[in-house]
Coordinates of C-alpha atoms and ligand atoms in Angstrom, one line a residue:
Chain A
M194 CA 60.6 88.8 121.4
K195 CA 60.9 90.7 118.2
Q196 CA 64.2 92.4 117.6
E197 CA 65.3 95.3 115.5
V198 CA 68.3 94.8 113.3
I199 CA 69.9 97.4 110.9
C200 CA 70.6 95.8 107.5
V201 CA 74.2 96.7 106.4
I202 CA 74.2 94.9 103.0
C203 CA 73.7 98.2 101.2
P204 CA 73.9 101.8 102.4
R205 CA 70.1 102.2 102.6
G206 CA 70.3 100.6 106.0
C207 CA 66.8 99.3 106.4
R208 CA 65.5 98.8 110.0
L209 CA 64.5 95.2 110.0
T210 CA 62.2 93.6 112.6
V211 CA 63.0 89.9 113.2
D212 CA 60.5 87.7 115.0
P213 CA 62.2 84.6 116.5
E214 CA 58.8 83.2 117.6
N215 CA 57.5 83.2 114.0
D216 CA 60.3 81.3 112.2
Y217 CA 62.5 84.5 112.2
K218 CA 60.2 86.3 109.9
V219 CA 61.8 89.5 108.7
T220 CA 59.8 92.7 108.0
G221 CA 60.9 96.3 107.2
N222 CA 63.2 95.1 104.4
F223 CA 63.2 97.1 101.1
C224 CA 64.6 94.2 99.1
A225 CA 65.0 90.4 99.4
K226 CA 68.6 90.5 100.6
G227 CA 67.5 91.8 104.0
V228 CA 65.7 88.5 104.9
P229 CA 68.7 86.1 105.2
Y230 CA 70.7 88.9 106.8
G231 CA 68.1 89.6 109.5
K232 CA 67.8 85.9 110.2
A233 CA 71.6 85.4 110.5
E234 CA 72.0 88.4 112.8
L235 CA 69.7 86.8 115.3
I236 CA 70.7 83.2 114.9
N237 CA 74.5 83.5 114.5
P238 CA 75.9 86.9 113.8
T239 CA 79.4 86.7 112.2
R240 CA 82.2 89.3 111.6
V241 CA 85.6 89.4 110.0
V242 CA 88.2 90.4 112.7
T243 CA 91.1 92.7 111.7
S244 CA 93.9 93.7 113.9
T245 CA 97.7 93.9 114.0
V246 CA 100.5 91.7 115.5
K247 CA 104.1 92.4 116.4
I248 CA 106.7 91.8 113.8
D249 CA 110.5 92.5 113.6
G250 CA 110.3 94.3 110.2
E251 CA 113.1 96.6 109.0
K252 CA 110.9 99.6 108.7
I253 CA 107.8 98.7 110.6
T254 CA 107.0 96.7 113.8
R255 CA 103.3 96.0 113.4
C256 CA 101.8 93.7 110.8
P257 CA 98.1 93.9 109.9
V258 CA 96.1 90.6 110.0
K259 CA 92.6 89.4 109.5
T260 CA 90.4 86.3 109.8
D261 CA 90.0 85.0 106.2
Q262 CA 86.3 84.3 106.9
A263 CA 83.7 85.8 109.1
I264 CA 83.8 84.3 112.6
P265 CA 80.9 84.2 115.2
K266 CA 80.6 87.5 116.9
K267 CA 80.8 86.0 120.3
E268 CA 84.4 84.8 119.6
I269 CA 85.8 88.3 118.8
K270 CA 87.2 88.8 122.3
N271 CA 88.8 85.4 122.5
I272 CA 90.3 85.8 119.0
M273 CA 91.8 89.2 120.0
Q274 CA 93.5 87.4 122.9
E275 CA 95.0 84.9 120.6
I276 CA 96.1 87.7 118.2
N277 CA 97.8 89.5 121.0
Q278 CA 100.1 86.5 121.7
V279 CA 101.5 86.5 118.2
N280 CA 105.1 87.5 117.4
L281 CA 106.0 87.3 113.7
N282 CA 109.4 87.2 112.0
A283 CA 109.9 89.3 108.8
P284 CA 109.7 88.8 105.9
V285 CA 106.0 87.9 105.4
K286 CA 103.7 88.1 102.4
A287 CA 100.0 89.1 102.3
G288 CA 98.1 85.8 102.6
D289 CA 100.6 84.0 104.8
I290 CA 98.7 82.0 107.4
V291 CA 99.6 83.0 111.0
I292 CA 97.2 80.8 112.9
Q293 CA 95.4 77.9 111.2
N294 CA 91.7 77.3 112.1
I295 CA 91.8 79.9 114.9
L296 CA 89.8 78.7 117.9
N297 CA 88.2 76.0 115.8
T298 CA 86.2 78.6 113.8
D299 CA 87.3 77.2 110.4
A300 CA 88.9 80.6 109.7
N301 CA 92.6 81.2 109.4
L302 CA 94.3 84.3 110.7
V303 CA 96.3 85.7 107.7
V304 CA 98.7 88.5 107.0
T305 CA 97.3 91.4 104.9
R306 CA 100.5 93.2 103.9
D307 CA 104.0 92.3 102.5
I308 CA 106.6 93.2 105.1
D309 CA 110.4 92.8 104.7
Chain B
M294 CA 121.8 122.0 92.4
K295 CA 121.7 118.9 90.1
Q296 CA 120.9 119.0 86.5
I297 CA 117.2 118.9 85.6
K298 CA 115.9 115.4 84.9
E299 CA 113.0 115.0 82.6
Y300 CA 110.0 112.7 82.8
E301 CA 106.9 112.3 80.6
L302 CA 104.7 112.3 83.7
I303 CA 105.3 113.0 87.4
I304 CA 102.7 111.9 89.9
I305 CA 102.7 113.5 93.3
G306 CA 101.4 111.1 96.0
G307 CA 101.7 107.3 96.0
G308 CA 98.3 106.4 97.6
P309 CA 95.6 104.5 95.6
A310 CA 95.0 107.6 93.4
G311 CA 98.7 107.9 92.5
L312 CA 99.1 104.2 91.9
G313 CA 96.0 103.9 89.8
A314 CA 97.0 106.9 87.7
A315 CA 100.6 105.6 87.2
L316 CA 99.5 102.2 86.0
S317 CA 96.9 103.6 83.7
A318 CA 99.3 106.1 82.1
H319 CA 101.7 103.2 81.6
Q320 CA 99.1 101.0 80.0
N321 CA 98.3 103.9 77.7
G322 CA 101.8 104.2 76.4
L323 CA 103.9 106.3 78.7
K324 CA 107.4 105.0 79.7
D325 CA 109.0 107.7 81.8
I326 CA 106.7 107.9 84.8
L327 CA 107.8 108.9 88.3
I328 CA 105.8 108.6 91.5
V329 CA 106.9 111.0 94.3
E330 CA 105.8 109.8 97.8
R331 CA 106.8 111.5 101.1
D332 CA 106.1 108.4 103.2
I333 CA 108.5 105.4 103.3
F334 CA 105.8 103.2 101.8
L335 CA 103.5 103.3 98.9
G336 CA 99.8 102.9 99.6
G337 CA 98.9 106.2 101.3
I338 CA 96.2 106.3 103.9
L339 CA 95.3 102.7 103.1
N340 CA 98.3 101.4 105.1
Q341 CA 96.7 102.5 108.3
C342 CA 93.1 101.4 107.3
I343 CA 93.6 97.7 108.4
H344 CA 89.9 97.1 108.6
N345 CA 88.0 95.4 105.7
G346 CA 85.5 97.0 103.4
F347 CA 87.7 98.0 100.4
G348 CA 87.3 96.9 96.8
L349 CA 83.8 95.6 96.7
H350 CA 83.0 97.5 93.5
Y351 CA 86.4 97.3 91.9
F352 CA 87.5 93.7 92.7
G353 CA 84.1 92.3 93.7
E354 CA 85.5 91.2 97.1
E355 CA 86.0 92.7 100.5
L356 CA 89.6 93.6 101.1
T357 CA 91.5 95.4 103.9
G358 CA 93.2 98.7 103.1
P359 CA 96.7 97.2 102.8
E360 CA 95.5 94.3 100.7
Y361 CA 93.8 96.7 98.3
S362 CA 97.0 98.8 97.8
Q363 CA 99.2 95.7 97.6
R364 CA 97.4 94.6 94.5
F365 CA 98.4 97.8 92.7
I366 CA 101.9 97.9 94.2
D367 CA 102.5 94.3 92.9
Q368 CA 101.5 95.5 89.4
L369 CA 104.2 98.2 89.4
E370 CA 106.9 95.5 89.4
D371 CA 106.5 94.6 85.7
T372 CA 106.6 98.3 84.6
S373 CA 109.2 101.0 84.0
I374 CA 107.4 103.2 86.6
E375 CA 110.0 104.8 88.9
V376 CA 109.2 105.4 92.5
K377 CA 110.9 107.9 94.9
L378 CA 109.9 107.2 98.5
D379 CA 110.7 109.4 101.5
T380 CA 110.6 112.2 99.1
M381 CA 108.6 115.4 99.5
A382 CA 107.3 117.5 96.6
M383 CA 108.0 121.0 97.9
N384 CA 106.9 123.1 95.0
L385 CA 105.2 122.9 91.6
E386 CA 105.8 125.4 88.8
N387 CA 103.8 125.6 85.7
T388 CA 105.1 126.9 82.3
E389 CA 103.6 126.6 78.9
D390 CA 105.5 123.5 77.8
Y391 CA 106.7 121.9 81.0
R392 CA 105.8 121.5 84.7
F393 CA 108.7 121.7 87.2
V394 CA 108.4 119.7 90.4
H395 CA 110.8 120.6 93.3
I396 CA 111.6 117.6 95.4
M397 CA 113.6 116.9 98.5
N398 CA 114.9 113.8 100.1
M399 CA 117.8 112.6 102.3
E400 CA 119.8 110.9 99.6
E401 CA 119.6 113.3 96.7
G402 CA 118.9 116.6 98.6
Y403 CA 117.0 119.3 96.7
Q404 CA 116.2 118.6 93.1
I405 CA 114.1 120.1 90.3
L406 CA 112.5 117.7 88.0
K407 CA 110.9 118.5 84.7
A408 CA 107.7 116.8 83.3
K409 CA 105.4 117.2 80.4
A410 CA 102.4 116.4 82.6
V411 CA 101.8 116.2 86.3
I412 CA 99.1 114.4 88.2
L413 CA 98.1 115.7 91.7
A414 CA 97.3 112.8 94.0
M415 CA 98.2 114.2 97.4
G416 CA 95.1 113.0 99.2
C417 CA 93.6 114.8 102.2
R418 CA 94.4 115.8 105.7
E419 CA 92.2 115.9 108.8
R420 CA 90.4 118.9 110.0
T421 CA 91.7 120.0 113.4
R422 CA 90.2 121.2 116.6
M423 CA 91.2 124.8 115.7
Q424 CA 88.9 124.5 112.7
I425 CA 85.9 123.4 114.8
Q426 CA 86.7 125.4 117.9
I427 CA 85.9 123.5 121.1
P428 CA 86.3 125.6 124.3
G429 CA 88.4 124.2 127.1
T430 CA 91.9 123.5 128.2
R431 CA 94.8 122.6 125.9
A432 CA 95.6 119.4 127.8
S433 CA 97.1 116.4 126.0
G434 CA 94.8 113.6 125.1
I435 CA 93.0 115.4 122.4
I436 CA 93.8 113.6 119.2
L437 CA 92.6 113.4 115.6
A438 CA 91.1 110.0 114.7
G439 CA 93.3 109.4 111.7
Q440 CA 96.4 110.3 113.7
A441 CA 95.3 107.8 116.4
Q442 CA 94.8 105.2 113.7
Q443 CA 98.4 105.7 112.6
Y444 CA 99.7 105.4 116.2
V445 CA 97.7 102.3 116.9
N446 CA 97.9 100.4 113.6
L447 CA 101.3 101.3 112.3
E448 CA 103.3 101.9 115.5
G449 CA 101.4 99.7 118.0
L450 CA 101.0 102.5 120.5
M451 CA 97.9 103.0 122.6
I452 CA 96.5 106.5 123.0
G453 CA 94.3 106.3 126.1
K454 CA 92.2 104.2 128.5
K455 CA 88.9 106.0 128.5
V456 CA 87.8 107.6 125.3
I457 CA 85.0 109.8 123.9
V458 CA 84.7 110.2 120.2
L459 CA 83.5 113.5 118.7
G460 CA 82.1 113.2 115.2
S461 CA 80.5 110.1 113.6
G462 CA 82.5 110.0 110.4
D463 CA 83.8 106.7 109.3
V464 CA 87.3 107.2 110.7
G465 CA 85.9 107.9 114.2
L466 CA 83.6 104.9 114.1
I467 CA 86.3 102.6 112.9
M468 CA 88.6 103.8 115.6
A469 CA 86.0 103.4 118.3
R470 CA 85.9 99.7 117.5
R471 CA 89.7 99.5 117.1
L472 CA 90.4 101.1 120.5
T473 CA 87.8 98.8 122.2
L474 CA 89.4 95.7 120.7
E475 CA 92.7 96.9 122.0
G476 CA 91.3 97.2 125.6
A477 CA 90.2 100.8 125.9
E478 CA 86.8 101.8 127.1
V479 CA 84.9 104.0 124.6
V480 CA 82.2 105.8 126.6
A481 CA 80.3 107.4 123.7
C482 CA 80.3 108.8 120.2
V483 CA 78.9 112.3 120.0
E484 CA 77.6 113.9 116.7
V485 CA 76.4 117.5 116.3
M486 CA 74.3 116.7 113.3
P487 CA 70.9 115.0 113.6
H488 CA 72.2 112.1 111.4
L489 CA 75.2 109.7 111.3
G490 CA 78.3 111.1 109.4
G491 CA 79.6 107.7 108.3
L492 CA 78.2 104.6 106.7
N493 CA 75.5 102.5 108.4
R494 CA 77.5 99.4 108.4
N495 CA 80.2 101.1 110.4
Y496 CA 77.6 102.3 112.9
V497 CA 76.4 98.6 113.3
Q498 CA 79.8 96.9 113.3
C499 CA 81.8 99.5 115.2
L500 CA 79.4 101.0 117.8
K501 CA 76.4 98.7 118.2
D502 CA 78.4 95.5 118.3
F503 CA 80.3 96.9 121.3
D504 CA 77.3 98.7 123.0
I505 CA 78.9 102.1 122.5
P506 CA 76.1 104.7 122.6
L507 CA 75.7 107.3 119.8
Y508 CA 74.3 110.7 120.7
L509 CA 73.0 112.6 117.6
S510 CA 72.4 116.3 117.9
H511 CA 75.0 116.5 120.7
T512 CA 78.4 118.1 121.1
I513 CA 81.3 118.5 123.5
T514 CA 81.0 122.0 125.0
N515 CA 83.9 121.8 127.4
I516 CA 87.1 119.8 127.9
R517 CA 88.6 119.6 131.5
G518 CA 92.1 118.8 132.7
Q519 CA 95.4 120.5 133.1
R520 CA 98.2 118.3 131.7
R521 CA 96.0 115.5 130.5
V522 CA 92.4 115.5 129.6
E523 CA 90.3 114.5 132.7
G524 CA 86.8 114.9 131.4
V525 CA 84.4 116.5 129.1
T526 CA 80.9 118.1 129.1
V527 CA 78.5 116.9 126.5
Q528 CA 75.4 118.9 125.6
E529 CA 72.4 118.5 123.3
V530 CA 72.1 121.1 120.6
D531 CA 69.0 122.6 119.0
S532 CA 68.2 122.7 115.3
N533 CA 70.6 125.6 114.8
G534 CA 73.4 123.7 116.5
K535 CA 73.3 125.8 119.7
P536 CA 73.8 124.0 123.0
I537 CA 70.6 123.6 125.0
P538 CA 71.1 124.8 128.6
G539 CA 70.3 122.2 131.3
T540 CA 71.3 119.2 129.1
E541 CA 74.9 119.1 130.3
K542 CA 76.3 115.6 131.0
D543 CA 79.8 115.0 132.3
Y544 CA 82.1 112.2 131.3
D545 CA 85.4 111.3 133.0
V546 CA 87.7 110.4 130.1
D547 CA 91.4 110.7 129.4
T548 CA 91.1 111.0 125.7
V549 CA 89.0 112.9 123.2
L550 CA 89.1 111.5 119.7
L551 CA 88.2 114.0 117.0
S552 CA 86.6 112.7 113.8
V553 CA 85.5 115.9 112.2
G554 CA 86.3 115.4 108.6
L555 CA 88.9 115.6 105.9
I556 CA 90.0 118.4 103.6
P557 CA 92.0 118.0 100.3
E558 CA 95.6 119.0 100.6
N559 CA 96.1 121.6 97.9
E560 CA 99.0 124.0 98.9
L561 CA 101.1 122.7 96.0
S562 CA 98.2 123.1 93.6
S563 CA 97.5 126.7 94.6
E564 CA 101.2 127.6 94.3
A565 CA 101.2 126.4 90.8
G566 CA 98.2 128.6 90.0
V567 CA 95.7 125.8 89.8
E568 CA 92.2 127.2 90.4
L569 CA 90.4 125.6 93.4
D570 CA 86.6 125.1 94.0
P571 CA 85.6 126.4 97.4
R572 CA 82.8 123.8 97.5
T573 CA 85.2 120.8 97.2
S574 CA 88.5 122.5 98.4
G575 CA 90.0 120.7 95.4
P576 CA 91.0 121.8 91.9
I577 CA 88.3 122.7 89.4
V578 CA 88.5 120.1 86.6
Y579 CA 87.3 119.3 83.1
E580 CA 85.8 116.0 82.0
N581 CA 89.3 114.4 81.8
D582 CA 90.4 115.5 85.3
E583 CA 92.5 118.3 83.8
T584 CA 92.8 121.4 86.0
S585 CA 92.7 125.0 85.0
S586 CA 96.4 124.7 84.3
P587 CA 96.9 122.6 81.1
G588 CA 99.1 119.6 81.7
I589 CA 98.2 119.3 85.4
F590 CA 95.6 116.7 86.3
A591 CA 94.1 115.7 89.7
C592 CA 92.4 112.6 91.1
G593 CA 91.5 111.0 94.4
N594 CA 91.0 112.8 97.7
V595 CA 93.0 115.8 96.6
L596 CA 90.2 116.5 94.1
H597 CA 87.3 115.8 96.4
V598 CA 86.8 113.7 99.5
H599 CA 85.8 110.1 98.6
D600 CA 84.2 107.6 100.8
L601 CA 85.0 104.6 98.7
V602 CA 88.5 103.8 97.4
D603 CA 87.0 102.1 94.4
H604 CA 85.9 105.4 93.0
V605 CA 89.3 106.8 93.7
T606 CA 90.8 104.1 91.5
E607 CA 88.3 104.7 88.7
E608 CA 89.0 108.4 88.7
A609 CA 92.7 107.8 88.8
E610 CA 92.6 105.5 85.8
A611 CA 90.8 108.2 83.9
A612 CA 93.3 110.9 84.9
G613 CA 96.2 108.6 83.9
Y614 CA 94.7 108.0 80.5
A615 CA 94.1 111.7 80.0
A616 CA 97.7 112.6 81.0
A617 CA 99.0 110.0 78.6
C618 CA 96.9 111.6 75.8
Y619 CA 98.3 115.0 76.8
V620 CA 101.9 113.8 76.6
K621 CA 101.5 111.9 73.4
D622 CA 99.4 114.3 71.3
G623 CA 99.4 117.5 73.3
G624 CA 96.1 116.5 74.7
C625 CA 92.9 115.0 73.3
V626 CA 91.5 118.5 73.6
T627 CA 89.8 120.1 70.7
E628 CA 90.7 123.7 70.2
N629 CA 87.9 126.1 70.9
A630 CA 85.7 123.2 72.3
T631 CA 82.2 124.1 73.5
R632 CA 82.5 124.6 77.2
I633 CA 79.5 123.6 79.4
E634 CA 79.4 124.6 83.1
L635 CA 77.8 122.1 85.5
K636 CA 75.7 123.8 88.1
P637 CA 74.7 122.0 91.2
D638 CA 71.2 123.1 92.3
S639 CA 70.6 124.0 96.0
N640 CA 70.1 120.4 97.1
I641 CA 73.4 119.3 95.7
T642 CA 76.7 120.4 97.3
Y643 CA 79.1 120.0 94.3
T644 CA 79.9 118.3 91.1
V645 CA 83.2 116.9 89.8
P646 CA 83.9 117.8 87.0
Q647 CA 82.8 121.4 87.3
H648 CA 82.8 121.9 83.6
I649 CA 83.1 119.8 80.4
R650 CA 84.3 120.3 76.8
L651 CA 81.7 118.8 74.7
E652 CA 83.8 117.8 71.7
D653 CA 86.2 115.9 74.0
I654 CA 83.7 113.5 75.4
E655 CA 84.0 110.2 73.5
K656 CA 81.1 108.2 74.6
N657 CA 79.9 109.6 77.9
V658 CA 81.1 111.6 80.9
R659 CA 80.8 110.5 84.5
I660 CA 79.7 113.2 87.0
Y661 CA 80.3 112.7 90.7
F662 CA 78.2 114.7 93.2
R663 CA 76.9 114.7 96.7
V664 CA 73.4 115.6 98.0
R665 CA 72.9 118.0 100.9
Q666 CA 70.3 116.0 103.0
N667 CA 69.1 112.4 103.6
Y668 CA 66.6 111.0 101.1
H669 CA 65.1 107.8 102.4
D670 CA 62.6 107.4 99.6
P671 CA 63.1 107.1 95.8
V672 CA 64.3 110.3 94.1
Q673 CA 65.1 111.5 90.6
V674 CA 68.3 113.2 89.5
L675 CA 67.4 115.7 86.8
V676 CA 69.8 117.3 84.3
R677 CA 68.5 120.5 82.6
D678 CA 70.1 122.8 80.1
G679 CA 70.1 126.6 80.0
N680 CA 66.7 126.7 78.4
N681 CA 65.3 124.5 81.2
N682 CA 64.9 121.5 78.9
Q683 CA 65.3 118.2 80.6
I684 CA 68.4 116.4 79.1
A685 CA 68.4 113.4 81.3
K686 CA 66.8 111.7 84.3
F687 CA 68.2 109.1 86.7
K688 CA 66.4 107.2 89.4
R689 CA 67.9 106.4 92.8
P690 CA 66.1 104.4 95.5
Y691 CA 67.7 106.6 98.3
M692 CA 70.5 109.1 98.7
F693 CA 72.6 110.3 101.6
P694 CA 75.2 113.1 101.9
G695 CA 77.7 110.6 103.3
E696 CA 77.8 108.7 100.0
M697 CA 79.2 110.1 96.8
E698 CA 76.8 109.5 93.9
N699 CA 77.5 109.5 90.2
I700 CA 75.7 109.6 86.9
R701 CA 76.9 109.1 83.3
L702 CA 75.8 111.5 80.7
P703 CA 76.0 110.1 77.1
R704 CA 77.5 112.3 74.4
Q705 CA 74.4 111.9 72.3
L706 CA 72.3 113.6 75.0
L707 CA 74.8 116.3 75.5
D708 CA 74.7 117.2 71.8
R709 CA 71.2 118.4 72.4
V710 CA 72.2 120.9 75.1
V711 CA 71.2 124.5 74.3
G712 CA 73.3 127.2 76.0
N713 CA 76.5 126.8 78.0
E714 CA 75.2 125.3 81.3
L715 CA 73.7 122.2 82.8
T716 CA 71.9 122.3 86.1
I717 CA 71.8 119.1 88.2
S718 CA 69.1 118.7 90.8
V719 CA 67.4 116.1 93.0
E720 CA 63.6 115.8 93.2
E721 CA 61.5 113.6 95.4
Ligands
FAD809 C1 90.5 106.5 108.0 C2 89.9 106.2 106.7 C3 89.1 105.1 106.5 C4 88.6 104.8 105.3 N1 87.8 103.6 105.1 C5 87.4 103.3 103.9 C6 86.7 102.0 103.6 O1 86.4 101.3 104.6 N2 86.4 101.6 102.4 C7 86.7 102.4 101.3 O2 86.5 102.0 100.2 N3 87.4 103.6 101.5 C8 87.7 104.1 102.7 N4 88.4 105.3 102.9 C9 88.6 106.1 101.7 C10 89.8 105.8 100.9 O3 90.7 105.1 101.6 C11 90.4 107.1 100.4 O4 89.4 107.8 99.7 C12 91.6 106.8 99.5 O5 92.7 106.2 100.3 C13 92.2 108.1 99.0 O6 93.3 107.9 98.1 P1 94.3 109.0 97.7 O7 95.4 108.3 97.0 O8 93.6 110.1 97.0 O9 94.9 109.6 99.0 P2 95.9 109.0 100.1 O10 95.7 107.6 100.4 O11 95.8 110.0 101.3 O12 97.3 109.2 99.4 C14 98.0 110.4 99.2 C15 99.5 110.3 99.3 O13 100.1 111.4 98.9 C16 101.3 111.6 99.7 N5 101.6 113.1 99.6 C17 100.8 114.1 100.0 N6 101.5 115.3 99.8 C18 102.7 115.0 99.3 C19 103.8 115.8 98.8 N7 103.8 117.1 98.9 N8 104.9 115.1 98.4 C20 104.9 113.7 98.3 N9 103.9 113.0 98.7 C21 102.8 113.6 99.1 C22 100.8 111.2 101.0 O14 101.9 110.8 101.8 C23 100.0 110.0 100.7 O15 100.7 108.8 100.7 C24 88.9 105.6 104.2 C25 89.7 106.7 104.4 C26 90.2 107.0 105.6 C27 91.0 108.3 105.8
SF4_810 S1 67.1 95.2 103.0 FE1 67.9 95.5 100.9 S2 67.6 97.7 100.6 FE2 67.4 97.4 102.8 S3 69.5 97.7 103.5 FE3 69.3 95.5 103.2 S4 70.1 95.2 101.1 FE4 69.7 97.4 101.3

């Protein structure tokens, strides 16, 4: 079954139609970038997850974190569960790894802000 | 009251605009620079914008808000730039030779500081329910999207279990996703306009990914509940924005999230006599971000609402450079320069700058503007002078009101302008 996907690579936001029965042929794209995007959105859509974790900072008690690569969309919920278990101790620096290879996605969960 | 301390440059606000301006002024030779920030951290609104999507233009990579500001905060360390946190700028006075900034904090109390130049970088605040007027009770559970973002992301508090979002601006979309990830149920996002307020990518990644329905041309016409919100009525609107009878739909929710836009925060500017533009709600500026008051410059969201922080940084760097020129040589401004007014045509909402001084433009001048409607097909941006001669033409594959646009006008072309105005228009 053909599916509609909105390309988010640029703000034009083309409405792509992707046909899984025809080698994931993409139509409706204004430029070439829409083709790999449309294909990936059907085969394995990925996203970067950002959230916060607890920390015992001097002035702040939430520390922002992100996955350092896009992870499969279907793992977002499970990753949020992992994130909600974390308790950090200050100080931390942006880039510090909180969880390595989170849920075997190859992505690390990293801190995104210095906190004392 | 303490003795007056003097600086070359005082910057009010320590968000990305203030940081960019301070670093640029420093690189351009100023030593005595002070940033006054009322929060306990630098970084401004970016501290609560923990999502990614910042810096694609400026750094060529996608960063989260805190990471973007951290890059600038780190650069401050090797400079002589002084920072006062937890310090509120209360008042700004303008005299011919000096600007006086009245500040207040817990440690030093009330102080008046003196500066040769001042850069306004106070950012925006959110529009409130009062400004859009929704009927219904005054129950708790009605909250501004940015306020909610602060509670959730900085304080780790949750704001409700079942939420409806009014307005499809980026902050509302981002918060719809954030609240869903934190376990709330977001029942819908309702937008009175026939098109999305925010960026497409935020629609896809914040609503569609989580199956949150978006209702365009709809609005909330009633809010129920005594102490806490218990529900809302949503209605479709006609092309004049009037609710259509018979289209009422009720939702049981405990929270209404308002994402109805931002307005520049300019009380200080008006007090100092800085002229504001009703179209942007920000100061009227020249090509170098100088306001109608010599020695006072403006950049970032206080000047006009930006959707991309990269443009804020770019504008801030220009303002920092101009302020440095002003302090060092009393301005790069030519006396009796030729003043050209920039006039947005009916299909453009505003331009920044609003006017330019021809002789002060070194190579080219960048003009930011927004269009009034969606253009899905290629368009031309036309620049004409007072005699209706075409000065320049720019092509764009598409244009949307939600996205700030910019063009660069080279000095060479400007030298051909006849008369004292330039009209900017968009044609399909
Ligand atoms: C919720 C949200 C989401 C966004 N998402 C994106 C995105 O995904 N990608 C992107 O590129 N851009 C995004 N933006 C836009 C971008 O972040 C802003 O345009 C940018 O942060 C504006 O910077 P600023 O320095 O002008 O204002 P601000 O960041 O608001 O900083 C202004 C500072 O001035 C201080 N201040 C104000 N008044 C005073 C006073 N009287 N005395 C002392 N200090 C004062 C404030 O405390 C604040 O720290 C987003 C904006 C918002 C609000
Ligand atoms: S297909 Fe090309 S033009 Fe269309 S949204 Fe994607 S990147 Fe933009």
